[in-house]
Short mmCIF file of C-alpha atoms in Angstrom, two decimals:
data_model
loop_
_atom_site.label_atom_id
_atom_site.label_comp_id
_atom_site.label_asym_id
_atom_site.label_seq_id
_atom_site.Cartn_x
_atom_site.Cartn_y
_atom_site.Cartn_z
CA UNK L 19 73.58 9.32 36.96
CA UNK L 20 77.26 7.64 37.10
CA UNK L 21 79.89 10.09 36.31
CA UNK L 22 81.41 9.06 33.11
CA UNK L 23 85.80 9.27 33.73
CA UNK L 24 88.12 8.11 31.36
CA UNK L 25 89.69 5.96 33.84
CA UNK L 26 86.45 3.73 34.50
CA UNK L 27 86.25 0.51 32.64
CA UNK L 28 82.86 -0.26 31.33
CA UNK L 29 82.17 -3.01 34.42
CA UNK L 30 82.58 -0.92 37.23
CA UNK L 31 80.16 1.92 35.31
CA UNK L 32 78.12 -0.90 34.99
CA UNK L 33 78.40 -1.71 38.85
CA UNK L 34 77.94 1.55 39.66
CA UNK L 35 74.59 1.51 37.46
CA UNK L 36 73.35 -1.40 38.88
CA UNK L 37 73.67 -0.20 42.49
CA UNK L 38 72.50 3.20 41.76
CA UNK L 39 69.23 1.22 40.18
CA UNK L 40 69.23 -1.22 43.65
CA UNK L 41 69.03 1.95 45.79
CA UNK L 42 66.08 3.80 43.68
CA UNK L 43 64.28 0.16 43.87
CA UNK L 44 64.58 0.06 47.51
CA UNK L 45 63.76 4.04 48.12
CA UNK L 46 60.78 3.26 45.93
CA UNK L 47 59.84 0.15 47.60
CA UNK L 48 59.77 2.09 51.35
CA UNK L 49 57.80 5.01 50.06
CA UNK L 50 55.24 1.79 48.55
CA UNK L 51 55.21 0.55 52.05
CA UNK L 52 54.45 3.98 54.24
CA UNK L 53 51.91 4.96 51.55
CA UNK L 54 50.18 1.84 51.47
CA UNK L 55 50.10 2.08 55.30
CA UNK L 56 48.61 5.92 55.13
CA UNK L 57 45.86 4.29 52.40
CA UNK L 58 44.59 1.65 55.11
CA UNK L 59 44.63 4.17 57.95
CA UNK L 60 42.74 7.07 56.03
CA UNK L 61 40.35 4.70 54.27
CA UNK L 62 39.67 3.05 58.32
CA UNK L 63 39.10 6.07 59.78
CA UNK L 64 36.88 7.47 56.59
CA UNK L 65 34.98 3.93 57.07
CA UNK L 66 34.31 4.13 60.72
CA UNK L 67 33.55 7.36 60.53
CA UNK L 68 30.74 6.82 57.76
CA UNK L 69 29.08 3.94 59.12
CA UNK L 70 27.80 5.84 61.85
CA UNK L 71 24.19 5.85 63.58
CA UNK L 72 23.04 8.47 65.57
CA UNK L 73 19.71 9.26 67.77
CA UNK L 74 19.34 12.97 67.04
CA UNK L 75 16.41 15.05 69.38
CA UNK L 76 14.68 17.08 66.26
CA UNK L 77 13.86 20.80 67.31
CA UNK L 78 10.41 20.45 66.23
CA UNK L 79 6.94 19.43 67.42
CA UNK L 80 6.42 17.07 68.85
CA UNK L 81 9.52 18.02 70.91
CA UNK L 82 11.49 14.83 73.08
CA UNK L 83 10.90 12.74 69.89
CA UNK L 84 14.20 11.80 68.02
CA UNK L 85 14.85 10.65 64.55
CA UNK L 86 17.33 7.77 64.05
CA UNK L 87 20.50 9.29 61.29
CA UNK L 88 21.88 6.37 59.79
CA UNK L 89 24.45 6.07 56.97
CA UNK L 90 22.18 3.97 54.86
CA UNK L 91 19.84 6.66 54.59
CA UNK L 92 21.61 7.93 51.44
CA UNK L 93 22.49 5.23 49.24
CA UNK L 94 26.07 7.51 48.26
CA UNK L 95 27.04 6.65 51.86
CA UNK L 96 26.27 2.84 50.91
CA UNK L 97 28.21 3.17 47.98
CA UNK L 98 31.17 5.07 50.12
CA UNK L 99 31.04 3.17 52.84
CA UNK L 100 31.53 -0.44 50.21
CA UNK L 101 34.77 1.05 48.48
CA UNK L 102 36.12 2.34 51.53
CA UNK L 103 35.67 -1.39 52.86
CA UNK L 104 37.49 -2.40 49.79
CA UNK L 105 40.10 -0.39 49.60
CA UNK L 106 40.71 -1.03 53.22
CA UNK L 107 41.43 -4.65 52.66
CA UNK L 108 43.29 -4.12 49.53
CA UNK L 109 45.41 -1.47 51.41
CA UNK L 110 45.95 -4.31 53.87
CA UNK L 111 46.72 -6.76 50.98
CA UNK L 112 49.12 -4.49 48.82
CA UNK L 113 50.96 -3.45 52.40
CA UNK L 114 52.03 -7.08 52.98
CA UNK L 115 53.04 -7.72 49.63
CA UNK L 116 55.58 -4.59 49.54
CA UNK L 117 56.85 -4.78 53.36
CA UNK L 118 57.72 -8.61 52.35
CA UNK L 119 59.60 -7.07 48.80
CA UNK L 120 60.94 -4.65 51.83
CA UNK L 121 62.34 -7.32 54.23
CA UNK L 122 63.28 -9.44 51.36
CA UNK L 123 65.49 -6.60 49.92
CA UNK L 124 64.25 -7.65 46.53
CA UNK L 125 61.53 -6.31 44.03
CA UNK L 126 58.57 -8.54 43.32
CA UNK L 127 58.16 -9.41 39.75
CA UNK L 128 57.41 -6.15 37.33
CA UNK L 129 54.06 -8.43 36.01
CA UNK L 130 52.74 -8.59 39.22
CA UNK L 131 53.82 -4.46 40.12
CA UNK L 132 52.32 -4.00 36.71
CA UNK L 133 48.86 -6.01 38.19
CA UNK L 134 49.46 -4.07 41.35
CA UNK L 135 49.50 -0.67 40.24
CA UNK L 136 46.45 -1.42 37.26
CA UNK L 137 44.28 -2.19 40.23
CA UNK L 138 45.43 0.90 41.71
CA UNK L 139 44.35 3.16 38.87
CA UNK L 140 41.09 1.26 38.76
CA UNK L 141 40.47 1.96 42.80
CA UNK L 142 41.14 5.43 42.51
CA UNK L 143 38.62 6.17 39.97
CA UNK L 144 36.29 4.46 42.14
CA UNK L 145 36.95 5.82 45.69
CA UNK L 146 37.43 9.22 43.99
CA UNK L 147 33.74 8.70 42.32
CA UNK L 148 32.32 8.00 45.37
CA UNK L 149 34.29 10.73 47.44
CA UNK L 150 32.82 13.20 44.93
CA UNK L 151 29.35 11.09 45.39
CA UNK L 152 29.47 11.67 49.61
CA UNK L 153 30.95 15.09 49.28
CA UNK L 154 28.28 16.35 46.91
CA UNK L 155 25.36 15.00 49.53
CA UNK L 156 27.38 16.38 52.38
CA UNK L 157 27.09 19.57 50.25
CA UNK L 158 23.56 19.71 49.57
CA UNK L 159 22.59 18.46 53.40
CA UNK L 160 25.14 21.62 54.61
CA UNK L 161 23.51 24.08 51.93
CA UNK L 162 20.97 22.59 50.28
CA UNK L 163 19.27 24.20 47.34
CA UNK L 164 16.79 27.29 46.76
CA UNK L 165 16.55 25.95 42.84
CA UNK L 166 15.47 22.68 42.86
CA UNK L 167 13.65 22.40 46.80
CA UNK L 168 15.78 21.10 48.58
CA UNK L 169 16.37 22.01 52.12
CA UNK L 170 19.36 21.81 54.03
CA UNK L 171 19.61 19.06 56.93
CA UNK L 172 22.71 19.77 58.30
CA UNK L 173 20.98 22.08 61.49
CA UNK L 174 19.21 19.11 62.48
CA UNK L 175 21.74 16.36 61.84
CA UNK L 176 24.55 18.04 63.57
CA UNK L 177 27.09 15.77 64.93
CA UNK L 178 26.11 13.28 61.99
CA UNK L 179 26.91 16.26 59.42
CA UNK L 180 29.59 17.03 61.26
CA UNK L 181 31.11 12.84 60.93
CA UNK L 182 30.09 12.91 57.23
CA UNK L 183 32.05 15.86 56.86
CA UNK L 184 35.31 14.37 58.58
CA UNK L 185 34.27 11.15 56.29
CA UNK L 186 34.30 12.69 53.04
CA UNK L 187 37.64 15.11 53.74
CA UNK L 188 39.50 11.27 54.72
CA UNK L 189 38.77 10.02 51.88
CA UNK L 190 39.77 12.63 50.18
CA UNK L 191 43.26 12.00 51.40
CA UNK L 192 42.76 8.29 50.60
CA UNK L 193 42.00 9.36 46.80
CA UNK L 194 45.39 11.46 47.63
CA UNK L 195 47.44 8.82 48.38
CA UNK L 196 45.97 6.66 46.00
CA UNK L 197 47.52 9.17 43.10
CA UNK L 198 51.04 10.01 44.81
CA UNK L 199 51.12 5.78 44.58
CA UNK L 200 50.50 5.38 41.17
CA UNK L 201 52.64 9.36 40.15
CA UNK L 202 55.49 7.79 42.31
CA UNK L 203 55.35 4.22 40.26
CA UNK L 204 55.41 5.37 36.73
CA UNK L 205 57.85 8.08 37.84
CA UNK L 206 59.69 5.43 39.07
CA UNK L 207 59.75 3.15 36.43
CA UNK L 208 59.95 5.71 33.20
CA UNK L 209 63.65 6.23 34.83
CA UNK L 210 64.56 3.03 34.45
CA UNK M 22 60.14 -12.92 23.27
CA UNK M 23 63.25 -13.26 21.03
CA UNK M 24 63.92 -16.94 20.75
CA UNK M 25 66.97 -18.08 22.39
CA UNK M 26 68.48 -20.51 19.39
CA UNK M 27 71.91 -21.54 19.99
CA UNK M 28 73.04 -20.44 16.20
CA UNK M 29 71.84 -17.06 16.90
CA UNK M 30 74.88 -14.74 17.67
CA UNK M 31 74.31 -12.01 20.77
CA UNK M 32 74.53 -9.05 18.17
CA UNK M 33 71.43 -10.54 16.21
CA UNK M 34 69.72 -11.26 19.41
CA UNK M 35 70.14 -7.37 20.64
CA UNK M 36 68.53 -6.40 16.97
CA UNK M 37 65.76 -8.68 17.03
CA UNK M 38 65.19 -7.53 21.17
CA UNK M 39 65.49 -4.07 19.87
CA UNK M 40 62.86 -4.14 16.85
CA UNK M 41 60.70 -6.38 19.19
CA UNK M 42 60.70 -3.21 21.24
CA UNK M 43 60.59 -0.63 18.69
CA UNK M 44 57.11 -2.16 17.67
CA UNK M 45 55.99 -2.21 21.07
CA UNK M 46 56.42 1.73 21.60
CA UNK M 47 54.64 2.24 18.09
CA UNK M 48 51.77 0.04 19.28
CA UNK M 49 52.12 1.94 22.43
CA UNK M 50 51.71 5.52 20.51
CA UNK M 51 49.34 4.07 18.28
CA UNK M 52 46.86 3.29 21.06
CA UNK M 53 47.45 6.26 23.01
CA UNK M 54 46.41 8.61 20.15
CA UNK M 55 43.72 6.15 19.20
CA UNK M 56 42.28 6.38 22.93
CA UNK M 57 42.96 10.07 23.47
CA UNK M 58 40.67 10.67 20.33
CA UNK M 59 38.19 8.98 22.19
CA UNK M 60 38.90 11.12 25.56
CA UNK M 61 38.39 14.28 23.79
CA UNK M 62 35.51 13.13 21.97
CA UNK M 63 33.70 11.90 25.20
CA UNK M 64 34.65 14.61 27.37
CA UNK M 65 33.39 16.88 24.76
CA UNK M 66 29.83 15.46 24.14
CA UNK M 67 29.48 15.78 28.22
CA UNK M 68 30.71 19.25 28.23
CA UNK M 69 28.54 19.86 25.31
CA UNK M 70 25.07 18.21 27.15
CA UNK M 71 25.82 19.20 30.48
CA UNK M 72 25.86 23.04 29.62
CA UNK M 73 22.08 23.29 28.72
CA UNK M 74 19.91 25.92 29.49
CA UNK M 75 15.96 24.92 29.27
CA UNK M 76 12.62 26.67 29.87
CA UNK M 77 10.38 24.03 30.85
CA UNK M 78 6.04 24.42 31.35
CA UNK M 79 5.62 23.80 35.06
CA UNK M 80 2.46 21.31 35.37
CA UNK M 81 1.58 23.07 38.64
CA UNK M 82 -0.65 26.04 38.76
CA UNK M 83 -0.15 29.06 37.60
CA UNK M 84 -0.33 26.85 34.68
CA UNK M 85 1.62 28.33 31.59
CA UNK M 86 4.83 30.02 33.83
CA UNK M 87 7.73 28.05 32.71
CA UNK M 88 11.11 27.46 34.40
CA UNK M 89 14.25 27.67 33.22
CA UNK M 90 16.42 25.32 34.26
CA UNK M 91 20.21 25.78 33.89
CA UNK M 92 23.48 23.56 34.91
CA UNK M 93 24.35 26.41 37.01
CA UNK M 94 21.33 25.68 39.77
CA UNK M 95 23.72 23.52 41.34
CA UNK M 96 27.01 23.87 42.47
CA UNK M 97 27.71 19.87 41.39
CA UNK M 98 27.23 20.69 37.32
CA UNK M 99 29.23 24.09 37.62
CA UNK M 100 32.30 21.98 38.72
CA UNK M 101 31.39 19.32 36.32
CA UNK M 102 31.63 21.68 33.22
CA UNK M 103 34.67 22.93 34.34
CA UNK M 104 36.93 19.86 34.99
CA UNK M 105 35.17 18.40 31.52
CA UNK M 106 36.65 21.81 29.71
CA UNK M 107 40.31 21.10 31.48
CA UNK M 108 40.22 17.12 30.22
CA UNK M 109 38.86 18.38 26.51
CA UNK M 110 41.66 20.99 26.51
CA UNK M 111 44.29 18.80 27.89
CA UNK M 112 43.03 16.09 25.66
CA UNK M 113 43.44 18.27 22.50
CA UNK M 114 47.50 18.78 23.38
CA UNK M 115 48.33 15.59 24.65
CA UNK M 116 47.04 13.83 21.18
CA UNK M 117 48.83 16.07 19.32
CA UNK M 118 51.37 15.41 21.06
CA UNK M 119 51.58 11.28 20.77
CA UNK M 120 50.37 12.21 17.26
CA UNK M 121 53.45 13.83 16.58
CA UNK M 122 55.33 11.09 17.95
CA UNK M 123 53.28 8.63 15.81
CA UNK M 124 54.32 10.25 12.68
CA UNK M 125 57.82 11.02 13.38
CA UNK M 126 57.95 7.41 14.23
CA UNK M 127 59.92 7.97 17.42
CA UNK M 128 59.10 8.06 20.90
CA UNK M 129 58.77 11.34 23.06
CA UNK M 130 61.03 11.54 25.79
CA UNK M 131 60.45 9.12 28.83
CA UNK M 132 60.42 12.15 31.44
CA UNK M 133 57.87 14.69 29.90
CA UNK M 134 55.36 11.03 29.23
CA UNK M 135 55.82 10.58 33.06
CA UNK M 136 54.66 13.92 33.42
CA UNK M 137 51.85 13.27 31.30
CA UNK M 138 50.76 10.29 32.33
CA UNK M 139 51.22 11.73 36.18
CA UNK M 140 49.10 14.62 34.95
CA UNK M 141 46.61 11.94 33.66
CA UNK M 142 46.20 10.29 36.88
CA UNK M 143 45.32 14.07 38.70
CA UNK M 144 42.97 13.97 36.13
CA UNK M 145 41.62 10.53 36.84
CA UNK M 146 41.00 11.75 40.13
CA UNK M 147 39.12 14.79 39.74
CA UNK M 148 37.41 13.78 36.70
CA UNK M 149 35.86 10.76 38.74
CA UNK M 150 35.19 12.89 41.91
CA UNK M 151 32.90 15.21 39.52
CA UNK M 152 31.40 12.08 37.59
CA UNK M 153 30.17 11.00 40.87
CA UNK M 154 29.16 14.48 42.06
CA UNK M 155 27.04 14.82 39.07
CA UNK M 156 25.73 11.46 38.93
CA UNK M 157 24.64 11.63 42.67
CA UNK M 158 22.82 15.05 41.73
CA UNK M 159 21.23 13.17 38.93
CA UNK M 160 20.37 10.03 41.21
CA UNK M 161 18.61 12.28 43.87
CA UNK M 162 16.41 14.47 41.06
CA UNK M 163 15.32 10.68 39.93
CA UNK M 164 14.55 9.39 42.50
CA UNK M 165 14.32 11.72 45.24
CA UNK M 166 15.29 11.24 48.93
CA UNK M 167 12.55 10.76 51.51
CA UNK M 168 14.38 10.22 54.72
CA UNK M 169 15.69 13.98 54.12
CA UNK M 170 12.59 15.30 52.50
CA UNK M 171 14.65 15.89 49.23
CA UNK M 172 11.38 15.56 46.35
CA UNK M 173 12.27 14.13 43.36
CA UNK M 174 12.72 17.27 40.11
CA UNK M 175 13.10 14.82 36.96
CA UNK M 176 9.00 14.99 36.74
CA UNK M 177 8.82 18.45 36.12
CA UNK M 178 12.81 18.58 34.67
CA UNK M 179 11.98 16.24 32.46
CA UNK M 180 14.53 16.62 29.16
CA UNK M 181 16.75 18.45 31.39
CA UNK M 182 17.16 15.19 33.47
CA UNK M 183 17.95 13.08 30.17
CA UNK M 184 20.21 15.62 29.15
CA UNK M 185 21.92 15.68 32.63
CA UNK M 186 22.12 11.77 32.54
CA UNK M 187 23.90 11.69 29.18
CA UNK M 188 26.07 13.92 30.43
CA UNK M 189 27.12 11.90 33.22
CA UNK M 190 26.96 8.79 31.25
CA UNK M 191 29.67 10.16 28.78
CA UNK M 192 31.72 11.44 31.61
CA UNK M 193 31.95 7.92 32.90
CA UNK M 194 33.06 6.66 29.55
CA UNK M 195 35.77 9.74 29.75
CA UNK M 196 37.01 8.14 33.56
CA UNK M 197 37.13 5.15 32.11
CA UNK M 198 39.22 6.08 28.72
CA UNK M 199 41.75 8.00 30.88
CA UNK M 200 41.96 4.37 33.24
CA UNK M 201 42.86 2.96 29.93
CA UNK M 202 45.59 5.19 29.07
CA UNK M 203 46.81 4.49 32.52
CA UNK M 204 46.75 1.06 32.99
CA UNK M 205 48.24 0.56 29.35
CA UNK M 206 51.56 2.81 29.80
CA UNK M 207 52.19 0.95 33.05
CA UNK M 208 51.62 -2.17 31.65
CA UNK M 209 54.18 -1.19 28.60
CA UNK M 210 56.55 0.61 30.66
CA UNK M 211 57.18 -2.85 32.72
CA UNK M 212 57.56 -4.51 30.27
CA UNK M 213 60.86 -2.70 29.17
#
């Protein structure tokens, strides 16, 4: 906050307000721009990395046969692999607009931030959703489960287990991000 | 908006801008108590209907065993019941909270609601990674997976499975609620 000295007339503690405000703005817009930039490059790699198929050699008869693992297999991959898609593109969207706020030196409107950051809150209970969704399968295929029947998959899927795994734990970090966005916004703006 | 008239004198024009923005915040307050209500109410039916234990007749021989089947068979519902008790708890504070705001008629300071609403969007996260978890447990006992040789359970688990569905149904509802809360404290924070 601005120092308040007897000796400062009101307009330069005004000045000083209004630059102090100009450098939070601009702080906050390059931490927008470098987490928008980690949201497209964890949601990429949790996308490739889902929409994997793999030729796997099964250990049982009749042995040299192989079953095809594919991500659409289990529709929560389907249903990962769609928001992932979206939230890349959006990422890619949302990244322009801010690095353009950053070159500009200048916020964009608060109505459109506002629109911005409401989308934001609405993608993260999706992609965290469907994180939970993958993760929970992952789960089961790694486990599975003596109550209900359900055998584990994971010794026979390896390397796809293994990709689902690394899937699930990016997108994880894209949820991550997701929140530090929208914590770092309405930090951001409640000081203002 | 104030009306810019050119008889109106800048004193008048601060008053009206200030009561314009005193009944925003209680509109503000009045919502958020109105819609955390509704969070703890939701999140508390889910908690309530998730946390079943039934003994159900198997219709496979021996004919007349019965099984019990609890939420803690898998892993997905433990986790479930335990982020739903958080939000109900958390929900029960935070309304008293903007309830005591509502009737002293003021607003609570600007840095503990960034907390809260920063704590809100945590919750967001992990309440719609379990929503997800659960509903993907509740997908695969309806309908059953055969390209993993996962059987379908909501034949034999039959109430269980309704009971697991409302459950996941009303935890949606509780995602959705604490979007709400979100999206409407950004939205009335930018507009300051």
């Amino acid at each position: 906050m601005a120092s308040i000295s007897p000796r400062s007339p009101p307009v330069v503690l005004e000045l000083e307000k209004n630059s102090e405000a100009s450098t939070t703005t601009s702080k906050f817009v390059l931490h927008d721009v470098i987490l928008r930039v980690f949201l497209f490059a964890t949601s990429l790699v949790a996308l490739v990395t889902s929409k994997q198929t793999e030729t796997i050699p099964v250990p049982f008869p009749p042995y040299g046969a192989s079953v095809a693992a594919e991500f659409t297999d289990l529709p929560a991959f389907i249903y990962s692999s769609a928001v992932l898609s979206v939230t890349c593109f959006y990422s890619i969207i949302t990244t322009i607009l801010s690095f353009s706020a950053l070159v500009k030196r200048s916020t964009t409107s608060s109505k459109l931030m506002s629109c911005v950051f409401s989308v934001d809150v609405l993608l993260l209970g999706i992609l965290a959703s469907t994180t939970g969704a993958s993760g929970e399968v992952a789960y089961l295929g790694l486990k599975g489960n003596s109550n209900v029947g359900w055998h584990k998959i994971c010794n026979v899927y390896d390397s796809y287990c293994r990709h689902i795994g690394f899937s699930v734990l990016t997108s994880i970090f894209s949820s991550m991000v997701l929140s530090f966005l929208i914590i770092l916004y309405i930090i951001t703006v409640s000081r203002r």
